[in-house]
Short mmCIF file of C-alpha atoms (C1' of nucleotides) in Angstrom, two decimals:
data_model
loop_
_atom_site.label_atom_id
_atom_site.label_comp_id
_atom_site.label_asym_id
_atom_site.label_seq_id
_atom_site.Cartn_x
_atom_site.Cartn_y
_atom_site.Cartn_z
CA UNK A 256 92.22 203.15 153.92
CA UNK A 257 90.97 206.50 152.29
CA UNK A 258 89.46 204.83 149.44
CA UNK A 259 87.46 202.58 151.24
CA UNK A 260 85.87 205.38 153.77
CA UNK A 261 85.58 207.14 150.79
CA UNK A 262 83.35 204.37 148.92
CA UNK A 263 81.64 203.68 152.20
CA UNK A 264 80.37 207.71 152.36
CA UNK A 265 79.71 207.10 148.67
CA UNK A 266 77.47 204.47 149.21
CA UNK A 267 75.73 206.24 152.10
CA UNK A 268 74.56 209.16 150.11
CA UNK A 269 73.30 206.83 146.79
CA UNK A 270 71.42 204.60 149.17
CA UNK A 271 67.54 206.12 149.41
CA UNK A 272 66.47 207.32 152.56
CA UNK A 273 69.58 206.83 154.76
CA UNK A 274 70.23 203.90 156.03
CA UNK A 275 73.02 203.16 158.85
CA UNK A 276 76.11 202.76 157.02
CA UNK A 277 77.49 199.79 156.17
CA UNK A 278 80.98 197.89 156.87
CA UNK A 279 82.95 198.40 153.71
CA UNK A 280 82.82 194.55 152.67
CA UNK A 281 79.04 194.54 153.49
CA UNK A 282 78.63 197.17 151.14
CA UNK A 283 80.74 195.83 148.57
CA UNK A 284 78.38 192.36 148.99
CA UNK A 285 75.10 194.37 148.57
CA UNK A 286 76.48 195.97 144.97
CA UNK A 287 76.72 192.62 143.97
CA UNK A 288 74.25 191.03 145.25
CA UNK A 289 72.00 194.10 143.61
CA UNK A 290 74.15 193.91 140.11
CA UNK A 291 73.73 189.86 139.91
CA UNK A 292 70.15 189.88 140.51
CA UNK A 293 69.10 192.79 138.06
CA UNK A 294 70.78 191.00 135.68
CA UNK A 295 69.35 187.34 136.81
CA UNK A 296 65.64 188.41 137.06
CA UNK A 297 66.07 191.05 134.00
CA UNK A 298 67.00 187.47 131.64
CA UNK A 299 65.23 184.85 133.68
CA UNK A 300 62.53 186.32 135.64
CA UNK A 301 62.03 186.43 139.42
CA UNK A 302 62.22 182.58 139.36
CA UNK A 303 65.58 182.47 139.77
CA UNK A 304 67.04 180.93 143.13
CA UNK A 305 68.65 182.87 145.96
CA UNK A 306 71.29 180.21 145.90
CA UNK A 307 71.67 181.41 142.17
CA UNK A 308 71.91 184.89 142.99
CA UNK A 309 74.32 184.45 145.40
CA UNK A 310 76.63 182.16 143.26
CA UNK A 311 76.52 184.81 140.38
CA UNK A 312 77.60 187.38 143.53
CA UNK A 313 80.23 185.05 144.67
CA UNK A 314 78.85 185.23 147.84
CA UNK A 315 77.18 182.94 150.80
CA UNK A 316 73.61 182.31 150.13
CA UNK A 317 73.04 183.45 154.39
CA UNK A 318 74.81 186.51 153.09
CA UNK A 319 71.52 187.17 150.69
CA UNK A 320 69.16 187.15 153.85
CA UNK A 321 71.13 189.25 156.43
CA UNK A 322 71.21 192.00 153.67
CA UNK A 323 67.92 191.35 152.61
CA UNK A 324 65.34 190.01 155.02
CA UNK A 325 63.24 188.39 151.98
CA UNK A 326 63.20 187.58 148.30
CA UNK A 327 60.94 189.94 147.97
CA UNK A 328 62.47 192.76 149.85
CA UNK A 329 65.34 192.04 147.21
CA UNK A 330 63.30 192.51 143.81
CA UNK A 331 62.00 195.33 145.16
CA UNK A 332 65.48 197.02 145.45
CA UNK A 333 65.91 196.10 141.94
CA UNK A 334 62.86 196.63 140.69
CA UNK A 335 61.88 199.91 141.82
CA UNK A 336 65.91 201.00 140.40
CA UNK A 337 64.49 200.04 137.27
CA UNK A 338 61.34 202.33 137.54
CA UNK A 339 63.18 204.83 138.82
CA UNK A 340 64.96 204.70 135.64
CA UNK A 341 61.79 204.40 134.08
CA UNK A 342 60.42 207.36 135.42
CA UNK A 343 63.20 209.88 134.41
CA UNK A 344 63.06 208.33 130.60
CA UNK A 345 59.82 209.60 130.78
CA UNK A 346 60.18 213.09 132.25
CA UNK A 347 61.78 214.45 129.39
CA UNK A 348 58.42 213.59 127.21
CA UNK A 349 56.79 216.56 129.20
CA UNK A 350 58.64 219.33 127.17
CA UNK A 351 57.70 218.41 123.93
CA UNK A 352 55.22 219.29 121.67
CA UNK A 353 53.43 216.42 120.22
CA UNK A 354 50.61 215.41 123.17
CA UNK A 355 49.16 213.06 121.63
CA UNK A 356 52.76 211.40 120.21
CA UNK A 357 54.48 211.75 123.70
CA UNK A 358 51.08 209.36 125.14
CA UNK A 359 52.24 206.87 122.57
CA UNK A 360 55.99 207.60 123.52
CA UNK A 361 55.31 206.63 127.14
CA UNK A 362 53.34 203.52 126.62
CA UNK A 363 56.36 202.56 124.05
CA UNK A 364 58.88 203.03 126.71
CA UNK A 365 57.34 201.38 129.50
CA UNK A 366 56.25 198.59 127.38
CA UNK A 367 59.46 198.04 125.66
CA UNK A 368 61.28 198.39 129.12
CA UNK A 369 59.28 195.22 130.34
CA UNK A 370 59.89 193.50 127.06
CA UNK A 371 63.57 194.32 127.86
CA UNK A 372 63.89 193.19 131.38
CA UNK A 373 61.38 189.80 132.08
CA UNK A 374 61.77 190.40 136.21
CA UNK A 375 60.52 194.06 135.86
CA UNK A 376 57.64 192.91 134.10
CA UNK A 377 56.81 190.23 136.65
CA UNK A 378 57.51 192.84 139.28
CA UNK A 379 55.07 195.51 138.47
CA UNK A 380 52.26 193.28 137.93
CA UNK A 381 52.80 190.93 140.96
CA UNK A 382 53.21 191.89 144.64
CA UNK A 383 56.69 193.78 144.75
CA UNK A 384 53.62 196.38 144.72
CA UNK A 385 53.34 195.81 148.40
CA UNK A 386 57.17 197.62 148.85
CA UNK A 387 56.94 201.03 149.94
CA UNK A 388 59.96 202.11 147.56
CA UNK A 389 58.11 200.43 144.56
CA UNK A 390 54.98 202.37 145.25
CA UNK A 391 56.80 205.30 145.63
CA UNK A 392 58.36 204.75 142.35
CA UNK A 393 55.24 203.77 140.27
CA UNK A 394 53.19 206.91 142.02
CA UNK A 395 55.87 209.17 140.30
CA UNK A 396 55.02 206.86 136.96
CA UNK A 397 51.08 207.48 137.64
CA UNK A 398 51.71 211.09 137.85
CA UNK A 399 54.21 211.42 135.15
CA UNK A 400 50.80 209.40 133.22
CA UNK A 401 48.78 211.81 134.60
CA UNK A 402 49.96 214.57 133.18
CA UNK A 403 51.16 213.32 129.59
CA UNK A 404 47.47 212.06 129.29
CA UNK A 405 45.86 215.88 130.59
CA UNK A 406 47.83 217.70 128.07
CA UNK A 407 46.98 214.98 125.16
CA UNK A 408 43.15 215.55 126.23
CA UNK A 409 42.89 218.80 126.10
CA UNK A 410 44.46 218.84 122.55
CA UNK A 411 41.09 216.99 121.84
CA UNK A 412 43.75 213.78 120.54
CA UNK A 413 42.69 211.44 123.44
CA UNK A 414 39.54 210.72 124.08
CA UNK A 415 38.31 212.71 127.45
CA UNK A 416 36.74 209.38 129.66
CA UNK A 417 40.17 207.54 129.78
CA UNK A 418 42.54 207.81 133.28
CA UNK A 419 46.17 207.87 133.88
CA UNK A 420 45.14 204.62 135.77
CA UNK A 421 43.74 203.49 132.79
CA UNK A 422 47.22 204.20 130.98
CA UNK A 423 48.88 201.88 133.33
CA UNK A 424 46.87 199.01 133.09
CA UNK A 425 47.09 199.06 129.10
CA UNK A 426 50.91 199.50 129.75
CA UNK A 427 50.60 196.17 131.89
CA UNK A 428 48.15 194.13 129.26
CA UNK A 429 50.11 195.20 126.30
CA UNK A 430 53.37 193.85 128.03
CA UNK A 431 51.46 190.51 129.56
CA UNK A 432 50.67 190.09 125.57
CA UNK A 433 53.72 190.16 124.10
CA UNK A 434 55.40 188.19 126.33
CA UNK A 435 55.32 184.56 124.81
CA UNK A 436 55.84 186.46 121.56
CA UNK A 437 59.31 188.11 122.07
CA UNK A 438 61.74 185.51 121.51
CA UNK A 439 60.28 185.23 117.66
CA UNK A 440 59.37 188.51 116.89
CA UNK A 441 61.11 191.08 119.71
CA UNK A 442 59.72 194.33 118.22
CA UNK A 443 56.33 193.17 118.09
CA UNK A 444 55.37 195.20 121.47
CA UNK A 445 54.89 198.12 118.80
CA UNK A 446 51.59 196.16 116.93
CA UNK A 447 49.90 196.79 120.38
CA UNK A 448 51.20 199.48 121.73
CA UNK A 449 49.66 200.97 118.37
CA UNK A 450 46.61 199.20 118.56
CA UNK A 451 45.65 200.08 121.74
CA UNK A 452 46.53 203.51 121.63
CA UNK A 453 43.64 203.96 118.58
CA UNK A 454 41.28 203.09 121.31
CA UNK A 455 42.53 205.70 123.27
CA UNK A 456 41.32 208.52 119.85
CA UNK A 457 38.70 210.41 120.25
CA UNK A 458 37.53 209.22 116.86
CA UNK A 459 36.41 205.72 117.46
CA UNK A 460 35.32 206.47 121.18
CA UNK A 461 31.68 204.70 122.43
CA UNK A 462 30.86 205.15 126.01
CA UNK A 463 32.54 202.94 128.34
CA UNK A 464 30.27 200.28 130.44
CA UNK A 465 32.24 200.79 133.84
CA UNK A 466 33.67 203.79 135.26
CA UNK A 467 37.63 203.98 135.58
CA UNK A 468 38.95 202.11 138.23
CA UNK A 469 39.73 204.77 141.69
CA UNK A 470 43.61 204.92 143.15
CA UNK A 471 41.87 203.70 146.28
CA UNK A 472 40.40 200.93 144.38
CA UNK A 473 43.43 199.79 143.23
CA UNK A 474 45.39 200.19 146.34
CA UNK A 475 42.39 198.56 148.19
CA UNK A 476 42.65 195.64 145.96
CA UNK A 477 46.72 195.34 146.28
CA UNK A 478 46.55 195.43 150.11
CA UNK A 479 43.98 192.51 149.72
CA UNK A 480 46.11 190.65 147.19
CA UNK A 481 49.25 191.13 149.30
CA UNK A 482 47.32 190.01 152.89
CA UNK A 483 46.69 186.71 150.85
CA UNK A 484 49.91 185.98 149.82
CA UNK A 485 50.54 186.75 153.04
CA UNK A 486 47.88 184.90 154.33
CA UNK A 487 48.58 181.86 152.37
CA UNK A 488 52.64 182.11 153.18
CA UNK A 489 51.80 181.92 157.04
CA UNK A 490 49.55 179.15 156.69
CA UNK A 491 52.52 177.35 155.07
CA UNK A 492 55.03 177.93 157.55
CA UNK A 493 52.27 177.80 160.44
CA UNK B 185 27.58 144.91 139.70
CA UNK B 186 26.00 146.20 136.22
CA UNK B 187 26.01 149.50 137.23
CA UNK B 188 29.64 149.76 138.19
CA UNK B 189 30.44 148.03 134.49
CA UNK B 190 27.89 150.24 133.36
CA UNK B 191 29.53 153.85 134.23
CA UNK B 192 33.36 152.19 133.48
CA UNK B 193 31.88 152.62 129.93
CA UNK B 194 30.45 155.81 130.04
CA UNK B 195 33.46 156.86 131.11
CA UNK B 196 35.46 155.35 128.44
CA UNK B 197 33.18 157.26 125.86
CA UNK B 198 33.84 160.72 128.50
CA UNK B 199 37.79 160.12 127.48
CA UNK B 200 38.88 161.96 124.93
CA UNK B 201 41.12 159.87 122.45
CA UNK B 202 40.37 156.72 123.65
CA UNK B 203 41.97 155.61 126.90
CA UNK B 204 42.58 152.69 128.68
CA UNK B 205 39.21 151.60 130.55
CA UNK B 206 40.28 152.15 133.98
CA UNK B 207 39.15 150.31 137.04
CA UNK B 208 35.95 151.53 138.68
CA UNK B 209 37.45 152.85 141.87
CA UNK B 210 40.22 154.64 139.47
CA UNK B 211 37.61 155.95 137.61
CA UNK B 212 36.03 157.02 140.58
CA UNK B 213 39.42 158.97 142.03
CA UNK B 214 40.05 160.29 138.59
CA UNK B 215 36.63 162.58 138.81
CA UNK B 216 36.88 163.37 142.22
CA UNK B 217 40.99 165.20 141.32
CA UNK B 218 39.43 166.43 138.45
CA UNK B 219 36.75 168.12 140.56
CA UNK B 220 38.72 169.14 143.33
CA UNK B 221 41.46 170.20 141.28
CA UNK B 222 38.89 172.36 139.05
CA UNK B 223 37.59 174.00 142.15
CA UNK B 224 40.79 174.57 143.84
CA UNK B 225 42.53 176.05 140.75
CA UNK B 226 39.34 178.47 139.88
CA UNK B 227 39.42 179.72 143.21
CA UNK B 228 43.57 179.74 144.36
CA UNK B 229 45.11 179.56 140.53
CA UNK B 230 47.64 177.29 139.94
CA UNK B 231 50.21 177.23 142.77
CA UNK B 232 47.83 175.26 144.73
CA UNK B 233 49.93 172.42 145.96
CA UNK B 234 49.19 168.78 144.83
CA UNK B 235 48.52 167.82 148.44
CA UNK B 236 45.99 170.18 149.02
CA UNK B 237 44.16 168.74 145.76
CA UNK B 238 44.72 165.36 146.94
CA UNK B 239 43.51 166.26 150.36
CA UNK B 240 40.29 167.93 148.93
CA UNK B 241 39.67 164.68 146.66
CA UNK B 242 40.30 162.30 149.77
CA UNK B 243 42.88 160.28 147.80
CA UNK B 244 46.57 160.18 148.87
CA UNK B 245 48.88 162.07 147.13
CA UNK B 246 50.46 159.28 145.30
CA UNK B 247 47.43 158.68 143.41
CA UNK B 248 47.48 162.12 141.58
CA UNK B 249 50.90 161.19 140.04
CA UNK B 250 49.42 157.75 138.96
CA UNK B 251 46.92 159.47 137.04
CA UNK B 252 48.59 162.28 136.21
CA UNK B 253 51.87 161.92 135.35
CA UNK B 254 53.11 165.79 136.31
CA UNK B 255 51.20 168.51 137.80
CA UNK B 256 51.31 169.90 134.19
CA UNK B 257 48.90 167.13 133.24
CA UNK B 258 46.47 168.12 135.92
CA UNK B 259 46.05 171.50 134.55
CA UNK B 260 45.93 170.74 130.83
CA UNK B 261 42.84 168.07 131.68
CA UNK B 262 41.21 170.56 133.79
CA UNK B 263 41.93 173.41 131.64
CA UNK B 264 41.42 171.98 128.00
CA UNK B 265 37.50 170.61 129.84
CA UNK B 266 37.44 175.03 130.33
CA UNK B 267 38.12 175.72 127.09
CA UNK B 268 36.15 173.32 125.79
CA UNK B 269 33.32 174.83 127.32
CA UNK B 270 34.43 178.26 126.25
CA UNK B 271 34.06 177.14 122.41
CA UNK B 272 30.89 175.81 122.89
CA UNK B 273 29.48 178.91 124.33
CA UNK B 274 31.67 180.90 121.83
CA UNK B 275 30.09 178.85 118.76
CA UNK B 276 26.61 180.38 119.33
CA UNK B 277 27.54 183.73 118.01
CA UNK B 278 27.87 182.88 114.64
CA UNK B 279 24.85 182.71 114.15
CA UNK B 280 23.73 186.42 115.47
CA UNK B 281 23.14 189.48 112.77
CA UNK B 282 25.50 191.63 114.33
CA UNK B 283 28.70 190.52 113.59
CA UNK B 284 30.58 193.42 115.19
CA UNK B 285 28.50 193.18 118.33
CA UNK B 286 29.64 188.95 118.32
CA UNK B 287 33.61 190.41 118.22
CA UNK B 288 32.43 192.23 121.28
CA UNK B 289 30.78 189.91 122.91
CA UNK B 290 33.22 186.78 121.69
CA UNK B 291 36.01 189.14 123.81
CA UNK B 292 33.34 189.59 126.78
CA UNK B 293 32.67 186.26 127.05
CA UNK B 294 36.26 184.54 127.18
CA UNK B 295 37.14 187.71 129.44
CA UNK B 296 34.63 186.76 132.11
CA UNK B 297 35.27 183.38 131.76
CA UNK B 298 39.09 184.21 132.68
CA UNK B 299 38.33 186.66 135.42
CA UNK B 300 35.79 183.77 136.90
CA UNK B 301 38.82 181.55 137.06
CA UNK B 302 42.04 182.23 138.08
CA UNK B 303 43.66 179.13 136.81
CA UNK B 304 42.42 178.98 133.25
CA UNK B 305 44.05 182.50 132.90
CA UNK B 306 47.03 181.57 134.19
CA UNK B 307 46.88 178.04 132.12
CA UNK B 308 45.94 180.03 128.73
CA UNK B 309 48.80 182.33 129.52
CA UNK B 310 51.50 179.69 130.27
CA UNK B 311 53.24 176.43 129.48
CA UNK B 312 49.65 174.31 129.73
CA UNK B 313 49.41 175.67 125.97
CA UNK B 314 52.09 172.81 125.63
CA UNK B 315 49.67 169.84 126.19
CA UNK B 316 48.01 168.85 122.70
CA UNK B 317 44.59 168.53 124.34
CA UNK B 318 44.83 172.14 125.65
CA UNK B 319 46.38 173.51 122.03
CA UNK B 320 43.49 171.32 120.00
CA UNK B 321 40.93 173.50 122.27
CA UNK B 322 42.65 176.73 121.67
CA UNK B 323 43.28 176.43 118.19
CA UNK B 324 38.99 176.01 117.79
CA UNK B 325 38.83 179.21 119.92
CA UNK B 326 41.52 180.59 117.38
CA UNK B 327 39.14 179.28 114.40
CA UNK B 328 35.61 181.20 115.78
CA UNK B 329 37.31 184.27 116.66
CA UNK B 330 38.66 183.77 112.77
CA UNK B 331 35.20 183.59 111.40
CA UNK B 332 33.86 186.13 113.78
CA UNK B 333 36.42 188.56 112.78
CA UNK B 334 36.04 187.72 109.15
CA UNK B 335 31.79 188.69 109.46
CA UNK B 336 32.49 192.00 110.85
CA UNK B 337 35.59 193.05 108.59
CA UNK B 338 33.09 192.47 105.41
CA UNK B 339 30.58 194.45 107.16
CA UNK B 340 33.33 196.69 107.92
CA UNK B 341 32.60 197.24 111.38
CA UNK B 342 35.85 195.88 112.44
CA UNK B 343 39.24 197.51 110.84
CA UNK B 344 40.60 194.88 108.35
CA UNK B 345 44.30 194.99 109.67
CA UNK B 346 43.72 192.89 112.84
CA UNK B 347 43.68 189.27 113.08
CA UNK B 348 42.05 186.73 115.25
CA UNK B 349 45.62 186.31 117.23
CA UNK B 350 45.35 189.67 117.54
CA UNK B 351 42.10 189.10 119.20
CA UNK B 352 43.36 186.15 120.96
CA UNK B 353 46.24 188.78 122.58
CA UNK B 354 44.22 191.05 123.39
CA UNK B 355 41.76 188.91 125.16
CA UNK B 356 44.71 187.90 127.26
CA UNK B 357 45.97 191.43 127.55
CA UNK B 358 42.87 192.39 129.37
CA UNK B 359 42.19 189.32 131.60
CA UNK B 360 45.47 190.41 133.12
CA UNK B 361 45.22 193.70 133.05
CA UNK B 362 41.99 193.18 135.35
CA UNK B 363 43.26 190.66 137.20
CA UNK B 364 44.36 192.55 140.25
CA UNK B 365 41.24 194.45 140.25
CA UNK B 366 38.69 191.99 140.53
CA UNK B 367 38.62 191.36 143.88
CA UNK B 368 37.05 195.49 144.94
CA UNK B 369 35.50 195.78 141.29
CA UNK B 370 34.49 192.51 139.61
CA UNK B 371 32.62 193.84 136.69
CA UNK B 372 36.02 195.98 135.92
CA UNK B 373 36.87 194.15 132.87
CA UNK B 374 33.96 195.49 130.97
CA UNK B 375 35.75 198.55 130.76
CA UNK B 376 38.67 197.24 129.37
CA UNK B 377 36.94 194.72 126.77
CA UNK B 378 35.29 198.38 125.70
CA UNK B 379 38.37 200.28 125.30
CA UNK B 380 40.25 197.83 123.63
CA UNK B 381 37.35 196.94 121.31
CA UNK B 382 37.29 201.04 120.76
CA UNK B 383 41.16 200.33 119.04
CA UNK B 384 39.12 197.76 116.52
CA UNK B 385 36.78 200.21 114.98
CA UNK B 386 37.68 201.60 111.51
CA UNK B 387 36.83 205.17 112.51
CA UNK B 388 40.16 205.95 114.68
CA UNK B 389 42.20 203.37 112.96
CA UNK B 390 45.97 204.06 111.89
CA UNK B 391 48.44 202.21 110.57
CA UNK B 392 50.49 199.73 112.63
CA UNK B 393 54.05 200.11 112.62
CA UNK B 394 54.62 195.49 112.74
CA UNK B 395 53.04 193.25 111.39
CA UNK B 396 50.86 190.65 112.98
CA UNK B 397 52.45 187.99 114.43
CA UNK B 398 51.99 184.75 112.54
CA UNK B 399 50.19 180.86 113.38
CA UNK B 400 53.95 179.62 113.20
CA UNK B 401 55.96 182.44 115.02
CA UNK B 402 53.02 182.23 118.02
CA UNK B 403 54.22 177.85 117.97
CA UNK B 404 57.67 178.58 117.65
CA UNK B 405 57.96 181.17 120.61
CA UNK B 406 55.33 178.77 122.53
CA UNK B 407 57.70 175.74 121.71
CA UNK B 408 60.69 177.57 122.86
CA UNK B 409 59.22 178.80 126.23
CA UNK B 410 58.25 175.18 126.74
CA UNK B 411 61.82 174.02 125.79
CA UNK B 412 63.40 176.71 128.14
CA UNK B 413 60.67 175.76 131.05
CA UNK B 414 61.57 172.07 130.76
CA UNK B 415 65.44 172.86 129.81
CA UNK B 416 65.62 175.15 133.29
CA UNK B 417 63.63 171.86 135.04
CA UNK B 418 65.96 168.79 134.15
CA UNK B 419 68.93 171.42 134.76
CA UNK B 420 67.41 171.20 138.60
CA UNK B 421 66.23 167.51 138.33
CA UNK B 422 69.98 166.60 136.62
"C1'" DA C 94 79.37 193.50 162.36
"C1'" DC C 95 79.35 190.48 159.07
"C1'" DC C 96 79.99 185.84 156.54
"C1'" DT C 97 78.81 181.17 155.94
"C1'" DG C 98 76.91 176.62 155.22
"C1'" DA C 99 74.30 173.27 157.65
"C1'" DA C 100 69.46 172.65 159.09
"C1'" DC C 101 64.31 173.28 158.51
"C1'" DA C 102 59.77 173.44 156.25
"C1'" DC C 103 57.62 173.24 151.89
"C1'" DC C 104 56.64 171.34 147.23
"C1'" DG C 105 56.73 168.25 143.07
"C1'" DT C 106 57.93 163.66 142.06
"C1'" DT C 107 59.31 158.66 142.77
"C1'" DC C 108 58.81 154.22 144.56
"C1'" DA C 109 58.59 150.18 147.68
"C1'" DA C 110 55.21 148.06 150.22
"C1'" DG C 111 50.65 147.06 150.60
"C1'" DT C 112 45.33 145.70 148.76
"C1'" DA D 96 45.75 147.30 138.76
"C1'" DC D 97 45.60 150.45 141.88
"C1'" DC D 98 46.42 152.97 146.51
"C1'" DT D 99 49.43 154.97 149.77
"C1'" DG D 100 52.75 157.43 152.54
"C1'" DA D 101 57.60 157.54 153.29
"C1'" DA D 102 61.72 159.21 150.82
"C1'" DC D 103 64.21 162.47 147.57
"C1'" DA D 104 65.65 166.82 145.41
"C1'" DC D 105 64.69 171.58 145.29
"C1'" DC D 106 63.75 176.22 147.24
"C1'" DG D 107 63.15 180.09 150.64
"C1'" DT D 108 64.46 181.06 155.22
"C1'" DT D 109 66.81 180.59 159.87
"C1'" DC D 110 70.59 180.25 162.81
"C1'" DA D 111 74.71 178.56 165.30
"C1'" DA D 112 79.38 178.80 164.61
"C1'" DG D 113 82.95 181.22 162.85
"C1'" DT D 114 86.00 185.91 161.40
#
DNA sequence: ACCTGAACACCGTTCAAGT
DNA sequence: ACCTGAACACCGTTCAAGT
């Protein structure tokens, strides 16, 4: 009896921003419901069935739903787990004291995380953007960015008209490139990951044609890309 | 009656490869998906059902898969016709005296093209590359940016460790990078095609730590993620 | 409270019945 | 030959019936 009250307080106190506590075989459910799906969309992508899911959890596909209202709702748990992770692997490249190389050492790590785990990829670039928790998670990434990138420029070792925005999106292209590649050649993130960061010297810098993209631009154009899936999911069931 | 026999031959001559002559009202349907399916795909990508094409060409829904064996199809004749067009618009800058500025503008102009339509990027990216017609039509694109790349190496105005895959990558890496972007700030890829064109120049060049990915490993990771798509669909189907 | 599988709407695909 | 819509299997989601 202890145990279980005990692993029910447990699972209070992990769970982010304190939700109502749940019955001790609920919560046991939503561990494995959360465990099977990492590792279902980490190898197969977000593509994977519910019913899948729920057969890897040994559990009843309703069960899925009344923990999680949506699919979606349920990559975002995972997903924004996995940038949370993200996000203190990155932390630790404020203390050193190679600028320039920790720049690098973040685009390596975020692009080899997404080369590691197909759903996160998927995630990040698609509309689990429209969870609060995600945003939450990839703000602390933008920031994190933000200040690897400030320290690198005023070094002089990154050229001055690039944003932490900008950082993100190369993060995102360089992983959307590799992709078809990394069942041949698994490593081969690094080729771009270097390439792209020599665009990002000072030494081969011309002026760019378009100012960098705003954090309201970008938020602007998520909301609008999340009302039309929206949109388009309500005309289905309409 | 002469000029229905009339455009039944001018369409034979449209067909690539030498098709059955089909009957004029086929002939007639055929165009109209193609159209509709063109438009719809440009405008909604690819997840636009077959219904809604069939709606939009005013032919019933059977008639798509009597024409088109599997959605798949669809795509690769309406995307291969895109690429198609891309080459020939692509071919013109061999002929230019500024061979770095045609890298440039080669990368500009399949960028836009991809930005302009949602479906070819998503085609381009996917499993359409598994339809012959479609992978004929890339592999020309493959060949300019080849000779393109080859011009401004010997003027060495382009660093001589890249390759046109690399180009080919990185023309994909930006199209998505932009993608969710397009909708506040349309001209946003510019910026991109810029930077990453920046990480081409000899002047901030530095060794990269792989090795560019081959013709054969790029059709042996294609052929396995065509394998696995089809392997995962007769699973369901079986 | 929570669990579950049957039931529903949607989509790609097939096919029997029509011209 | 070709056209068509009803029928099938699949998937996300809902819900009535159970504990």
């Amino acid at each position: 009896m202890l145990p279980a009250l005990l692993s029910g307080l447990t699972a209070e106190m992990t769970v982010a921003g304190g939700d109502r506590r749940l019955r001790v075989d609920a919560e046991r459910n939503r561990r494995r419901l959360l465990d099977a799906a990492a590792e279902a969309f980490a190898s197969e992508g977000l593509e994977v069935s519910i019913e899948e899911i729920a057969r890897r959890a040994e559990v009843g596909k309703g069960t899925v739903f009344r923990r999680f209202p949506t699919k979606e709702h349920l990559v975002a748990a995972v997903v924004s787990d996995r940038i949370d992770e993200l996000v203190a692997s990155c932390e630790g490249l404020l203390d050193g004291d190679d600028p320039a190389g920790a720049v690098h050492e973040f685009l390596s790590v975020c692009v080899r995380a997404q080369a590691r785990d197909r759903g996160l990829f998927e995630a990040v670039g698609g509309v689990a953007l429209a969870d609060p928790e995600v945003r939450t998670a990839h703000a602390q990434l933008h920031e994190i960015a933000g200040r690897l990138l400030a320290r690198a420029q005023d070094e002089g070792a990154v050229r001055d008209d690039v944003t932490a925005i900008d950082l993100l999106c190369l993060m995102g292209a360089v992983s959307y490139a590799v992709g078809p590649m990394l069942s041949t050649t698994p490593e081969i993130w690094r080729r771009y990951v270097d390439l792209v960061f020599d665009g990002l010297r000072p030494e081969g810098a011309h002026p760019l044609s378009r100012q960098a993209p705003t954090r309201a631009q970008i938020d602007k154009a998520l909301d609008a890309k999340v009302a039309a899936a929206r949109g388009t999911a309500e005309c289905q069931t309409a």
